[in-house]
PDB file of C-alpha atoms in Angstrom:
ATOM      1  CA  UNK E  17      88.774 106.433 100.892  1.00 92.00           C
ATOM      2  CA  UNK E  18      91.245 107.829  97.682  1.00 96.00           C
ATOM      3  CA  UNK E  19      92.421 105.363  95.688  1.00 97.00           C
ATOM      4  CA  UNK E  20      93.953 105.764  92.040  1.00 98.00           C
ATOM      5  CA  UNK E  21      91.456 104.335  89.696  1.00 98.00           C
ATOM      6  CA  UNK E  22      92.907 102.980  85.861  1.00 98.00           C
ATOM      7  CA  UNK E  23      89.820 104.163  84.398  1.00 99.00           C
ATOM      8  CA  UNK E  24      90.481 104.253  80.217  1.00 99.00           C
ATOM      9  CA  UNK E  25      92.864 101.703  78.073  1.00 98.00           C
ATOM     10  CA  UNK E  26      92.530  98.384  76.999  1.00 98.00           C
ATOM     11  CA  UNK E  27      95.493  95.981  77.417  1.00 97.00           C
ATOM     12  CA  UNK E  28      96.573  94.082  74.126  1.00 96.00           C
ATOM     13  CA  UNK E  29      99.712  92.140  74.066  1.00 92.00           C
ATOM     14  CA  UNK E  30     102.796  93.136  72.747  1.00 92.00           C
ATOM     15  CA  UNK E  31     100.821  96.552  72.237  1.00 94.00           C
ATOM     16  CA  UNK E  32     102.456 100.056  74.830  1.00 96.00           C
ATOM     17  CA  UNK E  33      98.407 101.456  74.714  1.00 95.00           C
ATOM     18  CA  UNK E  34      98.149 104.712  76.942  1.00 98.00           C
ATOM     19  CA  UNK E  35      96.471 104.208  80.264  1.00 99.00           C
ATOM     20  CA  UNK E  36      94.210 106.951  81.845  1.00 99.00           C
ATOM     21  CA  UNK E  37      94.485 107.013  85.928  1.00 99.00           C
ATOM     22  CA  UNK E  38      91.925 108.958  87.518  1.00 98.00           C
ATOM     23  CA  UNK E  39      91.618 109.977  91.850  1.00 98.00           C
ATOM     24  CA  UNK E  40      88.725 107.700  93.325  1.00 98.00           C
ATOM     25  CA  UNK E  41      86.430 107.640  96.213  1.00 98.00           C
ATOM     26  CA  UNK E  42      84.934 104.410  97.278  1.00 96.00           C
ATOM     27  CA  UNK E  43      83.500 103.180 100.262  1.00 92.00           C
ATOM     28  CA  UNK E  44      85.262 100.235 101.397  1.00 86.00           C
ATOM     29  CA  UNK E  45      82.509  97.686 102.383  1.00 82.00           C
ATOM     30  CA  UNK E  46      85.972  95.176 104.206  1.00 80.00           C
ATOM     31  CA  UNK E  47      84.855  92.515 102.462  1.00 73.00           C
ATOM     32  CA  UNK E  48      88.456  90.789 103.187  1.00 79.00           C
ATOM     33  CA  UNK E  49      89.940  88.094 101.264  1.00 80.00           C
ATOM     34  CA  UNK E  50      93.587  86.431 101.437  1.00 79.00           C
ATOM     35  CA  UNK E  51      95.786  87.269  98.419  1.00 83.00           C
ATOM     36  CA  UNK E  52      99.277  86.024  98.125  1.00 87.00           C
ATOM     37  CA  UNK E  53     100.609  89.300  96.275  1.00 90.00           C
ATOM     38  CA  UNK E  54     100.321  91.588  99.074  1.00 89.00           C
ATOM     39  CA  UNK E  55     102.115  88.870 100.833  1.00 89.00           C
ATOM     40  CA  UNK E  56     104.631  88.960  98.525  1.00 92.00           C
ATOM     41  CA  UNK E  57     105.184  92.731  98.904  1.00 93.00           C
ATOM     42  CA  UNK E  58     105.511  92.668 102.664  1.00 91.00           C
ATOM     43  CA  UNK E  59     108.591  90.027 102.164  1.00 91.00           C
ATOM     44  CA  UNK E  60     110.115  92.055  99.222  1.00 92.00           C
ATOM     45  CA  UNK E  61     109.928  95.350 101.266  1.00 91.00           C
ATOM     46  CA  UNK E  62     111.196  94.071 104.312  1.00 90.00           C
ATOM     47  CA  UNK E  63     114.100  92.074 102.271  1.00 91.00           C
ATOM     48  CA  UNK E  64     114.848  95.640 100.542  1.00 89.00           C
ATOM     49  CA  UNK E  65     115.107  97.911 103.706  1.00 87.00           C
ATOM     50  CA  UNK E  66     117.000  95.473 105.590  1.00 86.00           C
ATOM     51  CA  UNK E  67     114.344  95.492 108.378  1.00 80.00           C
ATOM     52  CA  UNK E  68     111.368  93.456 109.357  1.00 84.00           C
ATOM     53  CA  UNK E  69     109.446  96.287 109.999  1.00 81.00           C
ATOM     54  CA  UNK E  70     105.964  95.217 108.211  1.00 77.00           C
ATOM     55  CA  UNK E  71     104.758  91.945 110.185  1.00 69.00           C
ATOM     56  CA  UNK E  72     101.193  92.352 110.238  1.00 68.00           C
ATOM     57  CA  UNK E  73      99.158  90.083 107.461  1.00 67.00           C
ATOM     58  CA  UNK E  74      97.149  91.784 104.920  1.00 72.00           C
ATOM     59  CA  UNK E  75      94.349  91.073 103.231  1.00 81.00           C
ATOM     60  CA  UNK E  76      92.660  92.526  99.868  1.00 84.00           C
ATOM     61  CA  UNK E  77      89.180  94.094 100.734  1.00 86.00           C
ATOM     62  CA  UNK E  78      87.466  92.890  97.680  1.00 84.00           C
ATOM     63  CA  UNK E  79      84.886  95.690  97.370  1.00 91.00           C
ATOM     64  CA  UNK E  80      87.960  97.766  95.881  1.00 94.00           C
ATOM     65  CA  UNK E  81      89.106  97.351  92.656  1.00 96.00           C
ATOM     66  CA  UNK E  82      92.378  94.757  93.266  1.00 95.00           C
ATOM     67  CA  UNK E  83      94.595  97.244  91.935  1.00 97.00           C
ATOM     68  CA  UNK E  84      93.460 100.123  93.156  1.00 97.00           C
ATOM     69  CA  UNK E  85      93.870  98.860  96.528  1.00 95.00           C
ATOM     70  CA  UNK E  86      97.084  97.193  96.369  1.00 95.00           C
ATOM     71  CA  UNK E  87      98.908 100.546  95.183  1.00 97.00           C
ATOM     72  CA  UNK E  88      96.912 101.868  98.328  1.00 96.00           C
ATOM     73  CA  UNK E  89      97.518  99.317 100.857  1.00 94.00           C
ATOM     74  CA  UNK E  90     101.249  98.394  99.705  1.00 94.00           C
ATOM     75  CA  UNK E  91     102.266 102.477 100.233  1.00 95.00           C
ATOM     76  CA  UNK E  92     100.488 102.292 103.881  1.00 93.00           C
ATOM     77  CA  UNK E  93     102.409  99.417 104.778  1.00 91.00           C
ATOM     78  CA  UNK E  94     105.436 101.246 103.104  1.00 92.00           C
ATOM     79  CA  UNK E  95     104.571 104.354 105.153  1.00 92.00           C
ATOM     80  CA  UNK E  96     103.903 102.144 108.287  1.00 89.00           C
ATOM     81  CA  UNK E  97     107.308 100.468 108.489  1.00 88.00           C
ATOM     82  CA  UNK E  98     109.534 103.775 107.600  1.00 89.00           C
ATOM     83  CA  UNK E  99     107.665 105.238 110.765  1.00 88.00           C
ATOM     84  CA  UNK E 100     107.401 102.162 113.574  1.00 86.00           C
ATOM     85  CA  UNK E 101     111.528 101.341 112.382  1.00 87.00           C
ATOM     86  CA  UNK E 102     112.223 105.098 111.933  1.00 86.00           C
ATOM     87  CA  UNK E 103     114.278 103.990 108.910  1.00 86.00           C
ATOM     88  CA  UNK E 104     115.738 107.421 107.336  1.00 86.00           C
ATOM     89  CA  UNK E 105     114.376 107.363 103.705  1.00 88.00           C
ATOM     90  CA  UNK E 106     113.010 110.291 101.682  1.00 93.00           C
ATOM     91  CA  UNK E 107     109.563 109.783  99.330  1.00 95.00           C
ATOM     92  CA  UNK E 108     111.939 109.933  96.093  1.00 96.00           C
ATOM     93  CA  UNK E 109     113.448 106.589  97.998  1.00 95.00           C
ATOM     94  CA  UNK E 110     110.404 105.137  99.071  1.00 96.00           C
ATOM     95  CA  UNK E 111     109.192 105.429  95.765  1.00 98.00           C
ATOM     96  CA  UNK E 112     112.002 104.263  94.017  1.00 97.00           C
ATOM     97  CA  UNK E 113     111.624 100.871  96.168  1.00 96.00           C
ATOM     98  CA  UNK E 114     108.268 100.656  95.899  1.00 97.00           C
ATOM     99  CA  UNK E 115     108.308 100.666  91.874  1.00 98.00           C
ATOM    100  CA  UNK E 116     111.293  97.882  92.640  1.00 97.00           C
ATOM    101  CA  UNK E 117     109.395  95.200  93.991  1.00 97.00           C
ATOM    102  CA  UNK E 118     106.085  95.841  92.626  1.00 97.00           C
ATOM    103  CA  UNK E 119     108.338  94.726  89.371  1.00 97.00           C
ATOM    104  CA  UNK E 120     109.447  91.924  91.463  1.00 96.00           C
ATOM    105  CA  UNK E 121     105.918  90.915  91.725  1.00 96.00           C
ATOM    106  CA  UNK E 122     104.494  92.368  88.568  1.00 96.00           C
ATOM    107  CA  UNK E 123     107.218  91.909  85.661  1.00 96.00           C
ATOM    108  CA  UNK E 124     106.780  94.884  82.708  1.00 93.00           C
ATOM    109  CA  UNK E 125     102.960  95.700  84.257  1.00 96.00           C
ATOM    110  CA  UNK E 126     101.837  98.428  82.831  1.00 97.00           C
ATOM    111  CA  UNK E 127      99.090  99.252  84.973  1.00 98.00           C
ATOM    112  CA  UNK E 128     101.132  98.819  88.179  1.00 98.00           C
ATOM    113  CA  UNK E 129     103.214 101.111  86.816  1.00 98.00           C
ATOM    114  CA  UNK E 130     100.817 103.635  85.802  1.00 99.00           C
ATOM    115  CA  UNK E 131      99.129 103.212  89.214  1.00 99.00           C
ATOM    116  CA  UNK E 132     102.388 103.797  91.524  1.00 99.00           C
ATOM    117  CA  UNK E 133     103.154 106.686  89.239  1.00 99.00           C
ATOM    118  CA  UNK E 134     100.164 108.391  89.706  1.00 99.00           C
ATOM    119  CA  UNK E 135     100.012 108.009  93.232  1.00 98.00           C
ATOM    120  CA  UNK E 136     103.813 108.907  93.281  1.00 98.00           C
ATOM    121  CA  UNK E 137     102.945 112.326  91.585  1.00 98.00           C
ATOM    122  CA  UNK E 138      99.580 113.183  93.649  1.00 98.00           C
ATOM    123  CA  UNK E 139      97.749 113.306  90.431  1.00 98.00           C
ATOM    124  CA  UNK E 140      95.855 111.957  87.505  1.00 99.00           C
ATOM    125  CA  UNK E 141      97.551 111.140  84.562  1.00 99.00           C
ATOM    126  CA  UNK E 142      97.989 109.683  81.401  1.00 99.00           C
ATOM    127  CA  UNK E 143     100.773 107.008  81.213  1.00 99.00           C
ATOM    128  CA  UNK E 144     102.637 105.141  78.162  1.00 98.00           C
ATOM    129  CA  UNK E 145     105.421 103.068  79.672  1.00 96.00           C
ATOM    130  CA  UNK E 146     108.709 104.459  78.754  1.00 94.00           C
ATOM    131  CA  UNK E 147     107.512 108.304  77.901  1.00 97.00           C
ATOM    132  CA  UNK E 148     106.835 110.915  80.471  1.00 98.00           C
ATOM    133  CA  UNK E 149     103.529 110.504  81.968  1.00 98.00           C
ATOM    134  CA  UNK E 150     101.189 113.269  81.975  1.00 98.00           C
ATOM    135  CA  UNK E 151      99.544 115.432  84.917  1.00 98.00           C
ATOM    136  CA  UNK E 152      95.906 116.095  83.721  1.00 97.00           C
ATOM    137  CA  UNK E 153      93.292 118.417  85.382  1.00 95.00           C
ATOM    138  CA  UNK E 154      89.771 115.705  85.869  1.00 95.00           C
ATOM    139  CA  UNK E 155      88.122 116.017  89.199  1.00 94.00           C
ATOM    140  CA  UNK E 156      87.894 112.671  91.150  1.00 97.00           C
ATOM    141  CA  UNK E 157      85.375 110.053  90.211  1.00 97.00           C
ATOM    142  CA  UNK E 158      83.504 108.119  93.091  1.00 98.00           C
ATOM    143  CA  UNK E 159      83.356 104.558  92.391  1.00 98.00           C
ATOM    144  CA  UNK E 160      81.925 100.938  93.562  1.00 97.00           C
ATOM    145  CA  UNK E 161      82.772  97.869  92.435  1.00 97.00           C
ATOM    146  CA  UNK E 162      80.177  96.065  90.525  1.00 96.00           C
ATOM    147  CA  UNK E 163      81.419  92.466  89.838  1.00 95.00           C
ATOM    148  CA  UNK E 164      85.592  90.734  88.608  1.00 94.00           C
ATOM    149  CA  UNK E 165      85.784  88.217  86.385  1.00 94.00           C
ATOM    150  CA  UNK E 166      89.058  86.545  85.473  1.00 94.00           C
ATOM    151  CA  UNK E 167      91.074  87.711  82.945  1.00 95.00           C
ATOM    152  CA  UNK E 168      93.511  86.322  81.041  1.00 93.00           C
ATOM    153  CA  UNK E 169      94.719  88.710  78.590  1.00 92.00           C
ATOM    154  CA  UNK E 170      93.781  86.778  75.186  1.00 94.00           C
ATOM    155  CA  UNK E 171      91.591  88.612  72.606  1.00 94.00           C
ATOM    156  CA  UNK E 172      88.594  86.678  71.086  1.00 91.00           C
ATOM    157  CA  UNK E 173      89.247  89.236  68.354  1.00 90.00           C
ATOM    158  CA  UNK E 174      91.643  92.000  67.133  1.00 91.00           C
ATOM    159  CA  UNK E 175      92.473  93.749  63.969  1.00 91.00           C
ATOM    160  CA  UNK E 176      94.630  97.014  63.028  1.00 93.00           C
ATOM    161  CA  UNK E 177      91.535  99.039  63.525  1.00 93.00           C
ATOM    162  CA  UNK E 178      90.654  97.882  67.119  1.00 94.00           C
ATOM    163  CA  UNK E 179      94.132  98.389  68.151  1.00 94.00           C
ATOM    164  CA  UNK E 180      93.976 101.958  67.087  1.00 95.00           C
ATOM    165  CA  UNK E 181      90.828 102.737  68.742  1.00 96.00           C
ATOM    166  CA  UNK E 182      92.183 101.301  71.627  1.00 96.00           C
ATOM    167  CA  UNK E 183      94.957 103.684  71.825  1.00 97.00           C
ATOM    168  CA  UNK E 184      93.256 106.661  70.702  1.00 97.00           C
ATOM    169  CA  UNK E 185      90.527 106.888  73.652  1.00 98.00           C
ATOM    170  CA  UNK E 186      92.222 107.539  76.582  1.00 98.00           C
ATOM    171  CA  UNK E 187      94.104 110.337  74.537  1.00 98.00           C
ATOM    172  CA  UNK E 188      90.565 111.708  72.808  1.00 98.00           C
ATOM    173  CA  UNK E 189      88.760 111.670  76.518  1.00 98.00           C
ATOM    174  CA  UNK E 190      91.582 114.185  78.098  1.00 97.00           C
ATOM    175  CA  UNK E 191      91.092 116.607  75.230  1.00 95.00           C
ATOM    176  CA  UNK E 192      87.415 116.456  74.721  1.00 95.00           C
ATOM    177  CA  UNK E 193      85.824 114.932  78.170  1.00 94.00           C
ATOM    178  CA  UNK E 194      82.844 113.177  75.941  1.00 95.00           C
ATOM    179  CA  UNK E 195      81.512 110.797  77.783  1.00 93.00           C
ATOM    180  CA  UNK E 196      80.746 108.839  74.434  1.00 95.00           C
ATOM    181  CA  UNK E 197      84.448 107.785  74.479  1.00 97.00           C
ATOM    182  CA  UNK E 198      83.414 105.931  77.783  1.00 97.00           C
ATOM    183  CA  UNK E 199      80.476 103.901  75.798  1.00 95.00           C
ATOM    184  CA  UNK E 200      82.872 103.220  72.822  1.00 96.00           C
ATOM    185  CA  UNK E 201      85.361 102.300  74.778  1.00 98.00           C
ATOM    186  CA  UNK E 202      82.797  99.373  77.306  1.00 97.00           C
ATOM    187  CA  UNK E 203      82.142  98.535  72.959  1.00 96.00           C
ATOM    188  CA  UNK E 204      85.931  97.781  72.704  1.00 96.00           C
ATOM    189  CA  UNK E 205      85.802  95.786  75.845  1.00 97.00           C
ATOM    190  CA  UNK E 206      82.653  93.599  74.424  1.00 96.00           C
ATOM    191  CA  UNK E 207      84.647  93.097  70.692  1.00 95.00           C
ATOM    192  CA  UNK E 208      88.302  92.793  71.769  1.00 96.00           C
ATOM    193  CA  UNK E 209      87.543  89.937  74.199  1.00 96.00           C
ATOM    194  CA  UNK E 210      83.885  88.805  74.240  1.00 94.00           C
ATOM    195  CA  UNK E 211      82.826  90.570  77.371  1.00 95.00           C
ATOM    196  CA  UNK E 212      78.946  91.469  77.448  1.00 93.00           C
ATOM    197  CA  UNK E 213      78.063  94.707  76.413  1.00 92.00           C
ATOM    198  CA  UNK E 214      77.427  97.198  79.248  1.00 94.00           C
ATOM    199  CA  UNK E 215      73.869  98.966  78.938  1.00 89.00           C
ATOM    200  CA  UNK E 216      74.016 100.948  82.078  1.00 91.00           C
ATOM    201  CA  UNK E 217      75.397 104.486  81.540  1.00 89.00           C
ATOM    202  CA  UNK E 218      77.481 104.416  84.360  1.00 96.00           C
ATOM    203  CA  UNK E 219      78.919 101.539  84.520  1.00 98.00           C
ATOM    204  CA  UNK E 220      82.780 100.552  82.966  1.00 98.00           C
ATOM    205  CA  UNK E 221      84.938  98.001  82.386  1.00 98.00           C
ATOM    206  CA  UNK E 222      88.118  98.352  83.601  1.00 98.00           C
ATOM    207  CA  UNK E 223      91.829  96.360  83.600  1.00 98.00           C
ATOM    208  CA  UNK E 224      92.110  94.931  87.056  1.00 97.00           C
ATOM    209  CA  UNK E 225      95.354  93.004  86.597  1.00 95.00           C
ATOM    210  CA  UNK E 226      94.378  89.490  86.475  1.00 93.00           C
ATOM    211  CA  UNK E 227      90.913  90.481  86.359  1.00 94.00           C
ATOM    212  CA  UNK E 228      88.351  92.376  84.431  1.00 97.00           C
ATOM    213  CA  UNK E 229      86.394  94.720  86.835  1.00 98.00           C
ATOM    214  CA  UNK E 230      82.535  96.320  86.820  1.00 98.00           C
ATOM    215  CA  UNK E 231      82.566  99.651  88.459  1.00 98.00           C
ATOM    216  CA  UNK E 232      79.696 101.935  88.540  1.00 98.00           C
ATOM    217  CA  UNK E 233      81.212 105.157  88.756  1.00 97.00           C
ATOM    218  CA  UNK E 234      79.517 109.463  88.935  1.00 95.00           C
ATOM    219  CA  UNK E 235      81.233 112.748  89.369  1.00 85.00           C
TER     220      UNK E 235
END
């Protein structure tokens, strides 16, 4: 299964830090559990096409990143309803609704945004809200969910030299690829808000939306 993947950036608040979205592949294990945003989604979407053309309930299968499936799931649904109501809307107009109400749901989320843009252009980026994102050329990762935790977006710890590095890694991995970038940035992680350090090679820390997210990830 292909899911888009917000593999490098660390949210700080009141901070626009660059987000790297890679292509995944993960094995969905439908471990299902009941989550009130994709709920949310299928009233928005109906409410915005006029049509109650997505009925079914949905639930979030848990052994995908949250994010990464509800930019998946939410644009199935989306593609689902345009079909069974044969409601006459181009992908520039699907998209345009879809980025509607996922701000509906998600006010000023950057990694929503990042998510739906990459999926919207078919390709990996790098994304700043409010500049032109970026098409980069990184083959897709495959991925499996290691363990969430909460997350409530308050640092333990920051400093001007924190929120620099911060910044700088999702830009310094496109150029150079060094997978040191990936330890440093797990190191960020563990400083910025107390997390425990990650020993495994191949295992990251990513922003989940309201969670923080273990994924063990290869090429």
């Amino acid at each position: 299964m292909g899911v888009r993947v917000p593999f490098l950036g660390i949210p700080i608040k009141g901070i626009n830090n660059p987000i790297l979205v890679l292509d995944g592949i993960i094995e969905p294990l439908n471990i299902f559990v009941r989550t009130e945003a994709i709920g949310q989604f299928i009233r928005q979407f109906n409410e915005a096409i006029g049509f109650q053309c997505v009925k079914e309930e949905e639930h979030w299968d848990s052994s995908i990143p949250f994010s990464s499936y509800y930019i998946y799931v939410t644009e199935k649904l989306a593609n689902d309803a345009i079909r069974n109501c044969e409601v006459p809307m181009s992908e520039d107009e699907k998209f345009e609704i879809l980025h509607l109400v996922d701000e509906a749901i998600f006010p000023q989320n950057s990694l929503v945004k990042a998510l739906r843009t990459s999926q919207q252009l078919n390709s990996p980026i790098l994304f700043r809200d409010g500049e032109e994102p970026i098409r980069i050329q990184l083959e897709p990762i495959k991925i499996k969910v290691v363990s969430s935790y909460p997350f409530d977006g308050n640092p333990k710890y920051l400093d001007n030299s924190l929120i620099h590095l911060a910044g700088i890694i999702p830009v310094e991995y496109v150029e150079s690829k060094a997978r040191n970038l990936i330890e440093f940035e797990n190191g960020l992680w563990s400083a910025i808000y107390s997390l425990p350090y990650l020993k495994i090679n191949n295992w990251k820390w990513i922003w989940d939306l309201n969670w923080l997210t273990i994924i063990e990830f290869s090429n």
